[in-house]
PDB file of C-alpha atoms in Angstrom:
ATOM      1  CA  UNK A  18    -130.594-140.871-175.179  1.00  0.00           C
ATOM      2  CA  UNK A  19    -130.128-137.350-173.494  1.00  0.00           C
ATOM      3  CA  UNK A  20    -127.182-135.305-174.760  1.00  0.00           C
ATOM      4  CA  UNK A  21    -126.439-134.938-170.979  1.00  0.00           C
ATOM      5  CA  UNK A  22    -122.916-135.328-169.392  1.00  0.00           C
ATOM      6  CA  UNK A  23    -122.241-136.682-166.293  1.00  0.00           C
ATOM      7  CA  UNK A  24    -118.876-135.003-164.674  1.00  0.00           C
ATOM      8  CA  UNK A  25    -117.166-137.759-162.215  1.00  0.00           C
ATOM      9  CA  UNK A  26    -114.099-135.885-160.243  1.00  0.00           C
ATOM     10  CA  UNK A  27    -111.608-138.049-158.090  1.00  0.00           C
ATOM     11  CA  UNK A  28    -108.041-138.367-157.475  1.00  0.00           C
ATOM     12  CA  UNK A  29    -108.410-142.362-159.305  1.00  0.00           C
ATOM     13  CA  UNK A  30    -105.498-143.360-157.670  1.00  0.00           C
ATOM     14  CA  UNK A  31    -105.951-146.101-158.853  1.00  0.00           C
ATOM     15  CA  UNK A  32    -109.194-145.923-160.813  1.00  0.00           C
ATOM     16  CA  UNK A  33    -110.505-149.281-160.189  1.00  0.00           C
ATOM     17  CA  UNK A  34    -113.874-151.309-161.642  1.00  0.00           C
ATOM     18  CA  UNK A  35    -116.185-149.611-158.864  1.00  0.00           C
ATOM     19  CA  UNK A  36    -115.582-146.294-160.368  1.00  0.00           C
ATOM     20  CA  UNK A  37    -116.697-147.316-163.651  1.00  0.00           C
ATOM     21  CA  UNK A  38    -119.492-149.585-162.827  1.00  0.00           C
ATOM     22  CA  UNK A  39    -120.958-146.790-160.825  1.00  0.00           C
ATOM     23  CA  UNK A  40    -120.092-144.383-163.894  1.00  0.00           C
ATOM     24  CA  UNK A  41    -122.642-146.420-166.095  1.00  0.00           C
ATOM     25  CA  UNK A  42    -125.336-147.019-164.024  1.00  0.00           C
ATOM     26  CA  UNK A  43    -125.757-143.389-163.641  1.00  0.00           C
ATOM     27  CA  UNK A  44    -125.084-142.414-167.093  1.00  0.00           C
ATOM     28  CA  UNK A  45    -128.227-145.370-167.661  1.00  0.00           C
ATOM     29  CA  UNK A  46    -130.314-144.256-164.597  1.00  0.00           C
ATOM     30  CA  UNK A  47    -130.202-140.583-166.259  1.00  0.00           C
ATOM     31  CA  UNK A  48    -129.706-141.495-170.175  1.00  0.00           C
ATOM     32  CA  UNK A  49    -126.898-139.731-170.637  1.00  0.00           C
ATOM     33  CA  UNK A  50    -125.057-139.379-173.223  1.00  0.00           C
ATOM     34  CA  UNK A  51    -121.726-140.098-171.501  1.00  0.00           C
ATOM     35  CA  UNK A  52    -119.656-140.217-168.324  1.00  0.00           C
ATOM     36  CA  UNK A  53    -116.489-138.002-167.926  1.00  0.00           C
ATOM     37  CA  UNK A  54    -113.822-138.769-165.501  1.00  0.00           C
ATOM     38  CA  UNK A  55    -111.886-135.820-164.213  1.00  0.00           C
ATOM     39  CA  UNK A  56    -108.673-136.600-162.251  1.00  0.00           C
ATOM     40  CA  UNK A  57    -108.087-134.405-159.598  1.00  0.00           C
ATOM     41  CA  UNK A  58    -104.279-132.935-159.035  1.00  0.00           C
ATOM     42  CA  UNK A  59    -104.968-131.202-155.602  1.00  0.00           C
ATOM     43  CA  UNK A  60    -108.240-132.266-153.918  1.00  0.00           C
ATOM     44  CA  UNK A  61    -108.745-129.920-150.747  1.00  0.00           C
ATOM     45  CA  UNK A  62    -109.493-132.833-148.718  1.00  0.00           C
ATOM     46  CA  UNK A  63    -106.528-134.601-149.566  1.00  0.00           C
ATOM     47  CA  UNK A  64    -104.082-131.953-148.964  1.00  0.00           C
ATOM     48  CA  UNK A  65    -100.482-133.770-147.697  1.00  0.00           C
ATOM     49  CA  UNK A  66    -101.799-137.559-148.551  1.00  0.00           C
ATOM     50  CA  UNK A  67     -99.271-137.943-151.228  1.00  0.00           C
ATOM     51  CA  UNK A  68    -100.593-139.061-154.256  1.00  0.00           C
ATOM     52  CA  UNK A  69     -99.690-140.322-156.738  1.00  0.00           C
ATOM     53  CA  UNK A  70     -98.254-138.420-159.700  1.00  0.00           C
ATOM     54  CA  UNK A  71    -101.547-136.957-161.752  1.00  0.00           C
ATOM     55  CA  UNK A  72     -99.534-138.065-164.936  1.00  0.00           C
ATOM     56  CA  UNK A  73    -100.160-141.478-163.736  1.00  0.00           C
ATOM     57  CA  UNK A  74    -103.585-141.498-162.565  1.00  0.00           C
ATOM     58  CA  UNK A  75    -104.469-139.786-165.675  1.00  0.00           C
ATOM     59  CA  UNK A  76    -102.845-142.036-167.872  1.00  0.00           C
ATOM     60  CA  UNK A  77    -104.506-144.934-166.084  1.00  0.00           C
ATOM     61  CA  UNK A  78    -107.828-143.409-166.218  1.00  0.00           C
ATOM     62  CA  UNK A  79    -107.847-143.048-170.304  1.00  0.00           C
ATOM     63  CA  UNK A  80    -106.519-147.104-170.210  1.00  0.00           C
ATOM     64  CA  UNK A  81    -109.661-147.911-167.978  1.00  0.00           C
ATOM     65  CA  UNK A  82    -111.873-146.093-170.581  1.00  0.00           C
ATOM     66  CA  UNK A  83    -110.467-146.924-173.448  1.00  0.00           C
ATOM     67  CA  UNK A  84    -113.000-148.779-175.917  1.00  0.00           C
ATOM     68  CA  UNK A  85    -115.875-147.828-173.648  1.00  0.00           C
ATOM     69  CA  UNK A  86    -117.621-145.489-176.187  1.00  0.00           C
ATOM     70  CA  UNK A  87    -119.550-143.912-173.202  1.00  0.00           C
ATOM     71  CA  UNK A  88    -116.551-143.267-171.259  1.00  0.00           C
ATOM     72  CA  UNK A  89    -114.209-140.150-171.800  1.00  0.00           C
ATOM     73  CA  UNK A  90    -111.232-138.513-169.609  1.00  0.00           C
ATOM     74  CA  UNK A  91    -110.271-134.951-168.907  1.00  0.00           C
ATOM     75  CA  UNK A  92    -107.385-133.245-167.975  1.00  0.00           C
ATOM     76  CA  UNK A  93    -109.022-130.133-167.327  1.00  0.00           C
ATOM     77  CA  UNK A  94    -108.000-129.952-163.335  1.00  0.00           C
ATOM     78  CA  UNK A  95    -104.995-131.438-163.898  1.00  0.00           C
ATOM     79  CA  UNK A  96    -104.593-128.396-166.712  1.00  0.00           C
ATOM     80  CA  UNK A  97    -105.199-125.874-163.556  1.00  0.00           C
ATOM     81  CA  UNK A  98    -103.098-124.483-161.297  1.00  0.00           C
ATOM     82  CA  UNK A  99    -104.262-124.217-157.426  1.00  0.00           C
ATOM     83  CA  UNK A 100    -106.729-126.839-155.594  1.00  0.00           C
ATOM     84  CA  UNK A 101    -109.227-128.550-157.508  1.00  0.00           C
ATOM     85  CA  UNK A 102    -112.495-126.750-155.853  1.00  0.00           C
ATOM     86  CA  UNK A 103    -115.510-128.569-157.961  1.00  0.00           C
ATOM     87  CA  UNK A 104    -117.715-125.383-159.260  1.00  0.00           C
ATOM     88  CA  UNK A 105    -114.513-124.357-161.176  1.00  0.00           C
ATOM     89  CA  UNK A 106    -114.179-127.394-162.802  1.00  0.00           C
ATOM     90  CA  UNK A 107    -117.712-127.683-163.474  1.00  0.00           C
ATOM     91  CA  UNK A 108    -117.466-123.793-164.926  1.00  0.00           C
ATOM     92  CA  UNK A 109    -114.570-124.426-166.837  1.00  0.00           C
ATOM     93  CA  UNK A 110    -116.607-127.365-168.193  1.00  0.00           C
ATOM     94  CA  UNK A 111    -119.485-125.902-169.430  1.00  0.00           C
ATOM     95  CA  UNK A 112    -117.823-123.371-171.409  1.00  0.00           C
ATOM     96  CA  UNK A 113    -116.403-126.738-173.356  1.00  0.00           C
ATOM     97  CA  UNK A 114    -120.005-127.665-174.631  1.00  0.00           C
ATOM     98  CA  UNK A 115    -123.042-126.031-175.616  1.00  0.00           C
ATOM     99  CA  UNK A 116    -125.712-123.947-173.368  1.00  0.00           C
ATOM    100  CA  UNK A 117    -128.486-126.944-173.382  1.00  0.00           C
ATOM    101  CA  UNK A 118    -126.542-129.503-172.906  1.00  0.00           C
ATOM    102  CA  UNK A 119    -127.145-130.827-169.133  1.00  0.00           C
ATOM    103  CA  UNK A 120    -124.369-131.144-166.843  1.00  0.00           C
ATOM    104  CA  UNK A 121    -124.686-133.513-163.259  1.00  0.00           C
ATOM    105  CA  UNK A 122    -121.975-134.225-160.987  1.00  0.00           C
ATOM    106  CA  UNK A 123    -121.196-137.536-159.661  1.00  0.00           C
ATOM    107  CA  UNK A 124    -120.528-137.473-155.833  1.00  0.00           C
ATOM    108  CA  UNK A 125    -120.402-141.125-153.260  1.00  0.00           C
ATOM    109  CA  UNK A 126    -122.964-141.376-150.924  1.00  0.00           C
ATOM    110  CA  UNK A 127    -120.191-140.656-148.121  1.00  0.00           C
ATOM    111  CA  UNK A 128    -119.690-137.260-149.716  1.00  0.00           C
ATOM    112  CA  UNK A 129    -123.384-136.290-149.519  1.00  0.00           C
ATOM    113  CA  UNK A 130    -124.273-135.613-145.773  1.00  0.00           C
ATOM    114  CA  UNK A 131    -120.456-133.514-146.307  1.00  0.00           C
ATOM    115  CA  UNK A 132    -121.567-131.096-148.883  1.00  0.00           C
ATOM    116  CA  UNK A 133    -121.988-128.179-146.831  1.00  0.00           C
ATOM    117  CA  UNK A 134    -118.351-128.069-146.733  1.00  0.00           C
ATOM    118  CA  UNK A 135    -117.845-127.820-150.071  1.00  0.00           C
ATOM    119  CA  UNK A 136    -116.675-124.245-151.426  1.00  0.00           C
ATOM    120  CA  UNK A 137    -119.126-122.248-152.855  1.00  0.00           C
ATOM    121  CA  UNK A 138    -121.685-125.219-153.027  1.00  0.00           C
ATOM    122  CA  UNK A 139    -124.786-123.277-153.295  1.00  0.00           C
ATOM    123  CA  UNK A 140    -123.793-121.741-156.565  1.00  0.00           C
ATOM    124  CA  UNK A 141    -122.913-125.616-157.821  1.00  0.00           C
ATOM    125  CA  UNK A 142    -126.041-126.908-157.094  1.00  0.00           C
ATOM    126  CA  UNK A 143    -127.725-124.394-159.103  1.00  0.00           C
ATOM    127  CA  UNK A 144    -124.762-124.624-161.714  1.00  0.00           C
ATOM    128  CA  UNK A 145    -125.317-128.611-162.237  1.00  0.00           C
ATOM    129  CA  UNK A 146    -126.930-131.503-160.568  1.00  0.00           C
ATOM    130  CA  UNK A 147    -125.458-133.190-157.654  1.00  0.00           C
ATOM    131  CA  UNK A 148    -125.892-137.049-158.709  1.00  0.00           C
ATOM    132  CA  UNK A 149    -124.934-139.677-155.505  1.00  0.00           C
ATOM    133  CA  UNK A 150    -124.304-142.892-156.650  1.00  0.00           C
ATOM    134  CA  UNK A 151    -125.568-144.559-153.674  1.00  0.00           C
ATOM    135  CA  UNK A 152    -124.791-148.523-152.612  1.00  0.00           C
ATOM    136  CA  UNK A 153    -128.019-150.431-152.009  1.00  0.00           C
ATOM    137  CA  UNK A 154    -128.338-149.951-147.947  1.00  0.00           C
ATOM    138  CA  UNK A 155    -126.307-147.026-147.776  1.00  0.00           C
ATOM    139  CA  UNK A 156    -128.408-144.180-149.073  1.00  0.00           C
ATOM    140  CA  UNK A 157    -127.535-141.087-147.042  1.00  0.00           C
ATOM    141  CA  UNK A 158    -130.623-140.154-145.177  1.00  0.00           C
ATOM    142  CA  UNK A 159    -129.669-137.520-142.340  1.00  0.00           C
ATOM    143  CA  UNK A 160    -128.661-134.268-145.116  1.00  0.00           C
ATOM    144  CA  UNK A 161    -130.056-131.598-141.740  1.00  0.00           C
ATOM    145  CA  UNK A 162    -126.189-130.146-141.918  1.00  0.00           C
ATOM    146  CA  UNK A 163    -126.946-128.569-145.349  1.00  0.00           C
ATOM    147  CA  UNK A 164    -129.441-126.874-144.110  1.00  0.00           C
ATOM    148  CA  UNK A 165    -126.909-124.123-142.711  1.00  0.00           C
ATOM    149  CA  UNK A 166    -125.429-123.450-146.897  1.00  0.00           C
ATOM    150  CA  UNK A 167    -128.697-124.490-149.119  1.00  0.00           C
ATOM    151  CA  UNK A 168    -132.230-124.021-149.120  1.00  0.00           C
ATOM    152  CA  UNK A 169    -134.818-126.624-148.868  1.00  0.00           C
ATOM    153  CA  UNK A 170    -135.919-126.982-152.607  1.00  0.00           C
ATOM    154  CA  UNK A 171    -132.393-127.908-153.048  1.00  0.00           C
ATOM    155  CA  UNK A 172    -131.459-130.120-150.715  1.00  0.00           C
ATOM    156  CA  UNK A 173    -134.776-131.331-152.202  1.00  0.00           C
ATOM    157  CA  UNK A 174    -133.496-131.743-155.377  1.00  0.00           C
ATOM    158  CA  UNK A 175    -130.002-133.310-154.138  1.00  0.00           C
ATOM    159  CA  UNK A 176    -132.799-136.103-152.261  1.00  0.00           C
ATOM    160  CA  UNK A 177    -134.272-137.069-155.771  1.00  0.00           C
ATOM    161  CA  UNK A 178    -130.891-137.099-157.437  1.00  0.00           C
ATOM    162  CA  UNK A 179    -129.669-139.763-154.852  1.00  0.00           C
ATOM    163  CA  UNK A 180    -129.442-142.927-157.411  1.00  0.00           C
ATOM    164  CA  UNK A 181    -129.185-146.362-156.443  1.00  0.00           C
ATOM    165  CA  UNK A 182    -125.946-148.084-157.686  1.00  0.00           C
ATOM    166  CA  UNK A 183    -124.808-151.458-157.932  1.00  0.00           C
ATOM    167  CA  UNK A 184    -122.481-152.129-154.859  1.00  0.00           C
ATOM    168  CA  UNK A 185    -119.438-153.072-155.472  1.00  0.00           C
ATOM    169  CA  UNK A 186    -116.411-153.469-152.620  1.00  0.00           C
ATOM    170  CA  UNK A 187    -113.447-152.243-154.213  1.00  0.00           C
ATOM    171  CA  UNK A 188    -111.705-149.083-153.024  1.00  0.00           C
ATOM    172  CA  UNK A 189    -108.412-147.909-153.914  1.00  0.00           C
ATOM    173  CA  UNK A 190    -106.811-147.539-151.020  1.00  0.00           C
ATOM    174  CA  UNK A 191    -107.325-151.843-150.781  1.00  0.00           C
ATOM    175  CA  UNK A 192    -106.083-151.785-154.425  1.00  0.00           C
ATOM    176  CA  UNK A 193    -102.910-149.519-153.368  1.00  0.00           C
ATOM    177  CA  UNK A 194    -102.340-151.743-150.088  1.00  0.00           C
ATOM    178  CA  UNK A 195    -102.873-155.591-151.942  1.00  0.00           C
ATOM    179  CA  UNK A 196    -100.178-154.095-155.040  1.00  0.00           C
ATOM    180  CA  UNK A 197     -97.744-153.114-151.815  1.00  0.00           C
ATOM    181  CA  UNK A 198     -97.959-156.174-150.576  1.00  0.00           C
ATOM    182  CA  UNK A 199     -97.621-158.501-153.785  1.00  0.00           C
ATOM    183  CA  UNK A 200    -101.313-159.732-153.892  1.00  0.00           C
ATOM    184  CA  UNK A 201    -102.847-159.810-157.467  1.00  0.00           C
ATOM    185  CA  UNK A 202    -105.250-156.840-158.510  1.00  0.00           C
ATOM    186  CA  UNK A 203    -106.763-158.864-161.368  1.00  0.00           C
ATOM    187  CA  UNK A 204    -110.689-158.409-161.678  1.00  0.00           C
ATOM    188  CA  UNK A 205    -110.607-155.041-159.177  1.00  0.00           C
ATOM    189  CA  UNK A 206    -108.872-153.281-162.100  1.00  0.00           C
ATOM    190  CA  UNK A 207    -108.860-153.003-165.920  1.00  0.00           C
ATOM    191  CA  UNK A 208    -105.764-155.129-167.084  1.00  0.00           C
ATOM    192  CA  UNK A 209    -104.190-152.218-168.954  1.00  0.00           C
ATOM    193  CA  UNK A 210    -104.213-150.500-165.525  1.00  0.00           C
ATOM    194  CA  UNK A 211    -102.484-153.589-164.069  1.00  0.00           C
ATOM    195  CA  UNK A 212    -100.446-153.387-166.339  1.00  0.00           C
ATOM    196  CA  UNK A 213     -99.431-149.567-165.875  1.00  0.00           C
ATOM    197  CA  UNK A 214     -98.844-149.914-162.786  1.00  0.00           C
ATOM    198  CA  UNK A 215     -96.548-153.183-163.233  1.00  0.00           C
ATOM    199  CA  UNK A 216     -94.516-151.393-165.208  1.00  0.00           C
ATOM    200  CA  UNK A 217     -94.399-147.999-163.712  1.00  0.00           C
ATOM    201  CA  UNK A 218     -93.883-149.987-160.522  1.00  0.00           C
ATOM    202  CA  UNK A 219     -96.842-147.903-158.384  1.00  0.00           C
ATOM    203  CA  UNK A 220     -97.508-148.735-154.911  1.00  0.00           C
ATOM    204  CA  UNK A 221     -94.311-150.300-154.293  1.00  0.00           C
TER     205      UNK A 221
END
């Protein structure tokens, strides 16, 4: 096993089983050592959605993990002020672990095709790998609108780094909607994050 970490950023609101089947196979796919999940307080793409508190999603993101010896959380965005733009989180990061020690970042196949939009996302690519956990079927193909921010070895190197992951229909804005609506969660999420959000009444 690598002593590689793979860096997964969201707003896990909730974090559900998808996120943490597709967590594995890419720490397995890569043999990594393990998978970090990085709540997000302020995505830039989610500016004005409301979401919920990041004291909850965090909280439910260490239940989801815990006794998953693979698995960690980090507070580390959550810890900074402003939006959440990726390369400083993946900056910050790195000067938590040693030089050699391989960083990727774990991006959806959706997010992909988008990355030209990201800030500063020539300096990430070099900074980290760009890992897309991709659904069988729905491998982005069409990545022509990075050609305008990266150069061709790395959009290159963000084509080999697209990784086939199991495919698994959960999202959380069905989990959010079925918890609204009274509908049982059980099976899309980790019962201690039922529970959480039972008792912290979520979604209501």
């Amino acid at each position: 096993m690598a002593s590689g970490i793979a860096l997964f950023g969201g707003t896990f609101d909730p974090i559900h089983h998808g996120h943490l089947i597709a967590a594995r196979a890419v720490v397995e796919q890569l043999d990594y050592e393990r998978a970090v999940f990085i709540p997000a307080p302020n995505p830039p793409h989610k500016v004005g959605q409301g979401l919920t508190d990041a004291a909850d999603r965090l909280e439910m993101a260490r239940l989801a993990v815990a006794g998953e010896p693979r698995f960690d959380v980090s507070d580390i965005e959550i810890r900074r002020c402003g939006l959440s733009y990726t390369i400083l989180t993946v900056q910050a990061y790195r000067d938590t672990v040693a030089p050699a020690v391989p960083l990727a970042w774990i991006v959806g196949s959706d997010s992909l095709p988008e990355l030209h939009t990201w800030y500063r996302v020539a300096d990430l690519v070099e900074l980290c790998r760009i890992v897309t956990a991709a659904r069988p079927g729905y491998e982005p193909s069409d990545l022509t609108a990075l050609q305008s921010r990266l150069s061709d070895p790395q959009i290159e190197r963000l084509r080999r780094d697209i990784l086939t992951t199991p495919r698994i229909d959960i999202s959380s804005t069905d989990v959010r909607r079925r918890v609204h609506q009274g509908l049982s969660i059980r099976y899309l999420v980790p019962d201690a994050v039922a529970d959480h959000i039972q008792s912290r009444g979520l979604y209501r």
